Tab-separated table of C-alpha atoms in Angstrom:
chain	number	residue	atom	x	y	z
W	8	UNK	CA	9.754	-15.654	17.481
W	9	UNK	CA	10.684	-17.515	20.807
W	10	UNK	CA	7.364	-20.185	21.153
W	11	UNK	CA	6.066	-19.175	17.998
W	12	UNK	CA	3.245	-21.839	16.253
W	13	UNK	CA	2.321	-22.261	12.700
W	14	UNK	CA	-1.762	-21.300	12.522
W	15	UNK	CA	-3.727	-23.136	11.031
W	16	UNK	CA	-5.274	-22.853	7.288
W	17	UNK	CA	-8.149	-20.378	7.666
W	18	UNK	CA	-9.792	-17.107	5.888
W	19	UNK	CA	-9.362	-14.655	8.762
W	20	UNK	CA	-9.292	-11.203	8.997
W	21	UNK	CA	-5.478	-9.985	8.960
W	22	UNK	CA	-4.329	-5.888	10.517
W	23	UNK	CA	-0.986	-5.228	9.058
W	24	UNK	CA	0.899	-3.286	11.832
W	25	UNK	CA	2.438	0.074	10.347
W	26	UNK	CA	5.521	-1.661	10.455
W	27	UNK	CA	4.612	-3.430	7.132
W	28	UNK	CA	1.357	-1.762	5.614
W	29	UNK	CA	3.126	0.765	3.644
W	30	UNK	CA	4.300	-2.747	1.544
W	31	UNK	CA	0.496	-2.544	0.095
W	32	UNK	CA	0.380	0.913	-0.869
W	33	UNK	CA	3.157	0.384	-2.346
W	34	UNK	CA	2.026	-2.388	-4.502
W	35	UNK	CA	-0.852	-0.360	-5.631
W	36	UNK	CA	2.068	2.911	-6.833
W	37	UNK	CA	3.656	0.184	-8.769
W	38	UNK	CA	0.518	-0.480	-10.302
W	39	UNK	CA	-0.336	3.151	-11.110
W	40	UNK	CA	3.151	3.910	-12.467
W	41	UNK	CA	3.396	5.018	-15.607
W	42	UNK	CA	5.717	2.693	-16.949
W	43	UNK	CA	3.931	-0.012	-16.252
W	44	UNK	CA	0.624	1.272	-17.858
W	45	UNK	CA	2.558	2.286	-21.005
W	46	UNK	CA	3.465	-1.778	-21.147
W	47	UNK	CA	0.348	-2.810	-20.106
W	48	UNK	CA	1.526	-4.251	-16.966
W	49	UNK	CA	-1.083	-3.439	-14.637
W	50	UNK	CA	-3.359	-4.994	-12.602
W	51	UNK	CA	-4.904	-1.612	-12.138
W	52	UNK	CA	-4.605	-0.652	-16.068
W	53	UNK	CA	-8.244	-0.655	-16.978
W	54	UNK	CA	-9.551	1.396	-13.563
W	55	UNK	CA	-8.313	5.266	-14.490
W	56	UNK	CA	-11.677	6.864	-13.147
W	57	UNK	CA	-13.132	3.989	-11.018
W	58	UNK	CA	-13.304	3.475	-7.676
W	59	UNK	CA	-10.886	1.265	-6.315
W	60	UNK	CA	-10.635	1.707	-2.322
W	61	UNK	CA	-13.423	2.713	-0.156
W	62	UNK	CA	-14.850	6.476	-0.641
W	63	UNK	CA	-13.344	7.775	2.718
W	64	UNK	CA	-9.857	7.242	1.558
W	65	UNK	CA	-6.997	9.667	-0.352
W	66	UNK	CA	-3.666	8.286	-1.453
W	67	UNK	CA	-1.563	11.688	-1.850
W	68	UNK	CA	1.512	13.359	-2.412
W	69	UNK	CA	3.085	15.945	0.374
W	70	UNK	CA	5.993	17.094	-1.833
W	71	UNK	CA	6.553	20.037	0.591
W	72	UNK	CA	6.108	17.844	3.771
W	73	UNK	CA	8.055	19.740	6.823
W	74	UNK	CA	10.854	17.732	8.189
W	75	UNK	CA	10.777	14.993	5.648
W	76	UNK	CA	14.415	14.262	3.454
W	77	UNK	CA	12.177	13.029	0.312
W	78	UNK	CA	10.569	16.933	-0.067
W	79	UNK	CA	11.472	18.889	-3.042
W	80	UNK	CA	10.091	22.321	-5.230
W	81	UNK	CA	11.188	20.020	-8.662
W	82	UNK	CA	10.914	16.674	-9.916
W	83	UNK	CA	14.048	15.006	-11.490
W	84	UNK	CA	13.398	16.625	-14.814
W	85	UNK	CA	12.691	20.254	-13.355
W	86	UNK	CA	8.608	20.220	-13.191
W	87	UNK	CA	6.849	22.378	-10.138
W	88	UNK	CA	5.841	19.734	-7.750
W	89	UNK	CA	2.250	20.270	-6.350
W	90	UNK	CA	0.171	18.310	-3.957
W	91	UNK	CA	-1.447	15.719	-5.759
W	92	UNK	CA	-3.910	13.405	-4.881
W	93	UNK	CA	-3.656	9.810	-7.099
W	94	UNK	CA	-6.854	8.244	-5.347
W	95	UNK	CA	-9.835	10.585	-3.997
W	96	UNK	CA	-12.247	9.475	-2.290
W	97	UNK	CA	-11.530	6.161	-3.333
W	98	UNK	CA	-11.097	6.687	-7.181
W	99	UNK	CA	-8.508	6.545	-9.075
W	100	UNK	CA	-7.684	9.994	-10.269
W	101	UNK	CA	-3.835	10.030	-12.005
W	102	UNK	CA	-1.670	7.775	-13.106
W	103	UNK	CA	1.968	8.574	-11.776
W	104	UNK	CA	4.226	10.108	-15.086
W	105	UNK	CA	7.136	11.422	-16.192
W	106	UNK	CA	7.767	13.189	-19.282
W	107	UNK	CA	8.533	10.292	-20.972
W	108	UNK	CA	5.982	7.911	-19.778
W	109	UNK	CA	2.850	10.948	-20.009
W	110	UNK	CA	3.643	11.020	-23.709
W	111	UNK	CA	3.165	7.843	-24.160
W	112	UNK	CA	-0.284	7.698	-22.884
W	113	UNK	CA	-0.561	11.051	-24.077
W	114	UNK	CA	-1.140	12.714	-20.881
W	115	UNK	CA	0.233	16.201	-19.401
W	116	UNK	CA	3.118	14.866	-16.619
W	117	UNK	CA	2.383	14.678	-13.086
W	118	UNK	CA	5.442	15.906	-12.197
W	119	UNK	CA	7.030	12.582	-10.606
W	120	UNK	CA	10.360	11.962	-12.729
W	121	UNK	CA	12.663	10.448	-10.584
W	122	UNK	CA	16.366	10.198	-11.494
W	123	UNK	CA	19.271	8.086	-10.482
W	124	UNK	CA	22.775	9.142	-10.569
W	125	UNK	CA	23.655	7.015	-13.804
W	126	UNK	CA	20.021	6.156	-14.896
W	127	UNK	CA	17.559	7.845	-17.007
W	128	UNK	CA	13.952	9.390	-15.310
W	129	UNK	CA	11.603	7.173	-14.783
W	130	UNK	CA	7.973	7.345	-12.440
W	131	UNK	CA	8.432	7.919	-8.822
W	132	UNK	CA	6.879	9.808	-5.899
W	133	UNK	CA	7.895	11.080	-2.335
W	134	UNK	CA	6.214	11.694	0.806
W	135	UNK	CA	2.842	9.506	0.224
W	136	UNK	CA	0.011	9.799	2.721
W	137	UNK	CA	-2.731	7.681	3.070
W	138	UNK	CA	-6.219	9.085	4.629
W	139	UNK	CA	-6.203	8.098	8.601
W	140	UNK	CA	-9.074	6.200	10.371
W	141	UNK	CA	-10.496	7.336	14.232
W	142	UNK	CA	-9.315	4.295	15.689
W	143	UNK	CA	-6.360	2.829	17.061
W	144	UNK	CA	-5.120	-0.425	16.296
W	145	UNK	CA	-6.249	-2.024	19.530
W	146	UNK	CA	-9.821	-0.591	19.049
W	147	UNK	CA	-9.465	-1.895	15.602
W	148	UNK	CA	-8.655	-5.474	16.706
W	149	UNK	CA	-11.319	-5.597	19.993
W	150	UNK	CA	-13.862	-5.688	16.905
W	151	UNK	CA	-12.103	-9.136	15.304
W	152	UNK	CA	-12.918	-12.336	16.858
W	153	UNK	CA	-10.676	-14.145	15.160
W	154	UNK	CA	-7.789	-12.780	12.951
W	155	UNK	CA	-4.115	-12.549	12.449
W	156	UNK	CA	-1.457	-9.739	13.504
W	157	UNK	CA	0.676	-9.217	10.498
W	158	UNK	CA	4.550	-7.858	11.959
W	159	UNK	CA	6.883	-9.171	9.043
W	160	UNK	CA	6.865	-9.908	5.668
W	161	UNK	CA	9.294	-12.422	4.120
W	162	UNK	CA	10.140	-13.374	0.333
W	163	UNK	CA	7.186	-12.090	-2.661
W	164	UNK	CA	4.540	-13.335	-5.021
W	165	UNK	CA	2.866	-10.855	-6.715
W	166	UNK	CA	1.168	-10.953	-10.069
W	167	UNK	CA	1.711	-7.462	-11.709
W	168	UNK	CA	-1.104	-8.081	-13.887
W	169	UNK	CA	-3.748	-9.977	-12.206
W	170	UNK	CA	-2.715	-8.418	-8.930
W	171	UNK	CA	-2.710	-12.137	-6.935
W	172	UNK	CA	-0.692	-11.617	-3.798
W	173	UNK	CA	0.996	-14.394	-1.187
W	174	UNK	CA	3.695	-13.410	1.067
W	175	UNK	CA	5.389	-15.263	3.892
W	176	UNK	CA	4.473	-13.725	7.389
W	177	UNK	CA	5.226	-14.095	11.288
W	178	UNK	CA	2.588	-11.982	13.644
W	179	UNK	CA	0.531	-12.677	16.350
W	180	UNK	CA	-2.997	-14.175	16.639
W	181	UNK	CA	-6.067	-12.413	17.785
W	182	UNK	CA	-8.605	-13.984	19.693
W	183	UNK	CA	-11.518	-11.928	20.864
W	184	UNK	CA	-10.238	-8.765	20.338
W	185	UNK	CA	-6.969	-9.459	21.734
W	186	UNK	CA	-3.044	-10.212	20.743
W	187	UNK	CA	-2.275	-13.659	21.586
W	188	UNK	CA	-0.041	-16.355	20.572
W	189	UNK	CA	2.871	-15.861	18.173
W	190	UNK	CA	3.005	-17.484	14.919
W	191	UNK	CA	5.196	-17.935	11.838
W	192	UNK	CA	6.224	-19.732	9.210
W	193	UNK	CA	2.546	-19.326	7.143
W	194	UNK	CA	1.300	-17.280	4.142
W	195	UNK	CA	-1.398	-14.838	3.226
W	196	UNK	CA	-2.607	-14.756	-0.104
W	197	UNK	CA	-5.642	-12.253	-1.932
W	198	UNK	CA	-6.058	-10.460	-4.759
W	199	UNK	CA	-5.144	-7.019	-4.380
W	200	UNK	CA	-8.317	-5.606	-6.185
W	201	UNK	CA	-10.185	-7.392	-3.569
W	202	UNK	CA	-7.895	-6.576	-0.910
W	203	UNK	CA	-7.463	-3.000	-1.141
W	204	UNK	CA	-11.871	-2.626	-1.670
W	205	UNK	CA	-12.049	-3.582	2.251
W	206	UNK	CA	-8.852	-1.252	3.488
W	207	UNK	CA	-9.677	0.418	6.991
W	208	UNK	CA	-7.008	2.274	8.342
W	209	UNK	CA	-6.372	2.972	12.029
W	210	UNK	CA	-5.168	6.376	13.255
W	211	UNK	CA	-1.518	5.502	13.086
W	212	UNK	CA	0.734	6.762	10.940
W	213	UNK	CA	4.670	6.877	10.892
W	214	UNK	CA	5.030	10.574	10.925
W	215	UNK	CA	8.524	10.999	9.984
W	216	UNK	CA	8.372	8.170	7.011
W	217	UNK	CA	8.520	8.837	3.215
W	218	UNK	CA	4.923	7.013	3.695
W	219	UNK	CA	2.685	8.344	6.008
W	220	UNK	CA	0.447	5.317	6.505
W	221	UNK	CA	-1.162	3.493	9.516
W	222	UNK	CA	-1.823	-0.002	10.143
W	223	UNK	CA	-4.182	-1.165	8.127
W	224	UNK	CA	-7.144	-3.702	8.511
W	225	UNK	CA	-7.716	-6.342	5.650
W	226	UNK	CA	-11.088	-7.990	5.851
W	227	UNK	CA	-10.800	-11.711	4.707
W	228	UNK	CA	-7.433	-12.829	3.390
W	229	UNK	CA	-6.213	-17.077	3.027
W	230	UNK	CA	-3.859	-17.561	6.159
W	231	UNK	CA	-2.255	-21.130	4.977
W	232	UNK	CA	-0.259	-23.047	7.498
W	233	UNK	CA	-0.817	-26.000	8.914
């Protein structure tokens, strides 16, 4: 960005615009796939049952969603589709299965085989909503002093099975409740466990994207630049 800075190294509280936040959700549906519990892959292998986001939030399915290209009556191996709800109320409800995966942990399928024109199945899901906040993202950030805009993501760390997270990021900063100065060329880092425990979502979401989700507010993350 034109008379962008690097900010400097700090533990800040980062909002993830809704351009991006769907990037975390999706970390935690890799983590819930079935194929990567069957190999034990999974930061989130252990947690079937616990709570693992705060109790006001649902991370769904909307297989019937109007208007949306993902929706379908069948998975890719012919199973009814139903609303399903993975997290409720902040626990983690369901693993997402196919056939092949639900016999391996020896649990009826969720319905979620998706196929490939030359592939096999495997775990997948369409139309994912996360539960919206009351506030917008401005009245979200006139409550952070200091914090970090997150509009792009570059490049990928992520530790599949301890769930440590550092990506490279441009945004903006916040300062007293308000977008200020561009920056780039830093990194967040967290733990995912951690991260996703403080999620607050603003009222947001991309309606017309296979994920419905808003921007989302991260509590303390590292910022590491300069």
């Amino acid at each position: 960005k034109l008379g962008s800075i690097k900010p400097s190294t700090m533990n800040t509280a980062v909002l993830f615009d809704r351009r991006v936040s769907a990037t975390l959700i999706g970390h935690i549906l890799g983590a819930i796939n079935g194929g990567a519990i069957a190999r034990g892959t999974s930061w989130l292998k252990d947690d079937l049952g616990n709570e693992i986001l705060p109790t006001n939030l649902d991370l769904y399915e909307e297989p019937f969603r109007p208007k949306s290209l993902s929706s379908t009556l069948y998975d890719g191996e012919g199973i009814a589709k139903r609303e399903r709800k993975f997290i409720e109320k902040g626990t983690l409800k369901s693993w997402v299965m196919d056939l092949a995966t639900s016999r391996k942990l020896g649990m009826p399928t969720t319905g979620n085989a998706t196929r490939g024109v030359s592939s096999p199945p495997s775990p997948g899901t369409t139309n994912i909503a996360l539960t919206c906040g009351d506030k917008s993202p401005g009245e979200l950030m006139k409550e952070i002093d200091s914090g970090i805009l997150i509009t792009s993501l570059i490049g990928s760390t992520i530790n599949s099975n301890t769930g440590d997270y550092s990506r490279g990021a441009s945004g903006f900063l916040i300062e007293n409740g308000e977008v200020t100065q561009p920056i780039s060329e830093f990194t967040i880092a967290g733990n995912l466990r951690d991260m996703i425990k403080t999620l607050i979502p603003s009222n947001d979401p991309r309606e017309f994207s296979s994920y419905k989700v808003p921007s989302l507010l991260i509590e303390n993350m590292t910022v590491a630049g300069s």
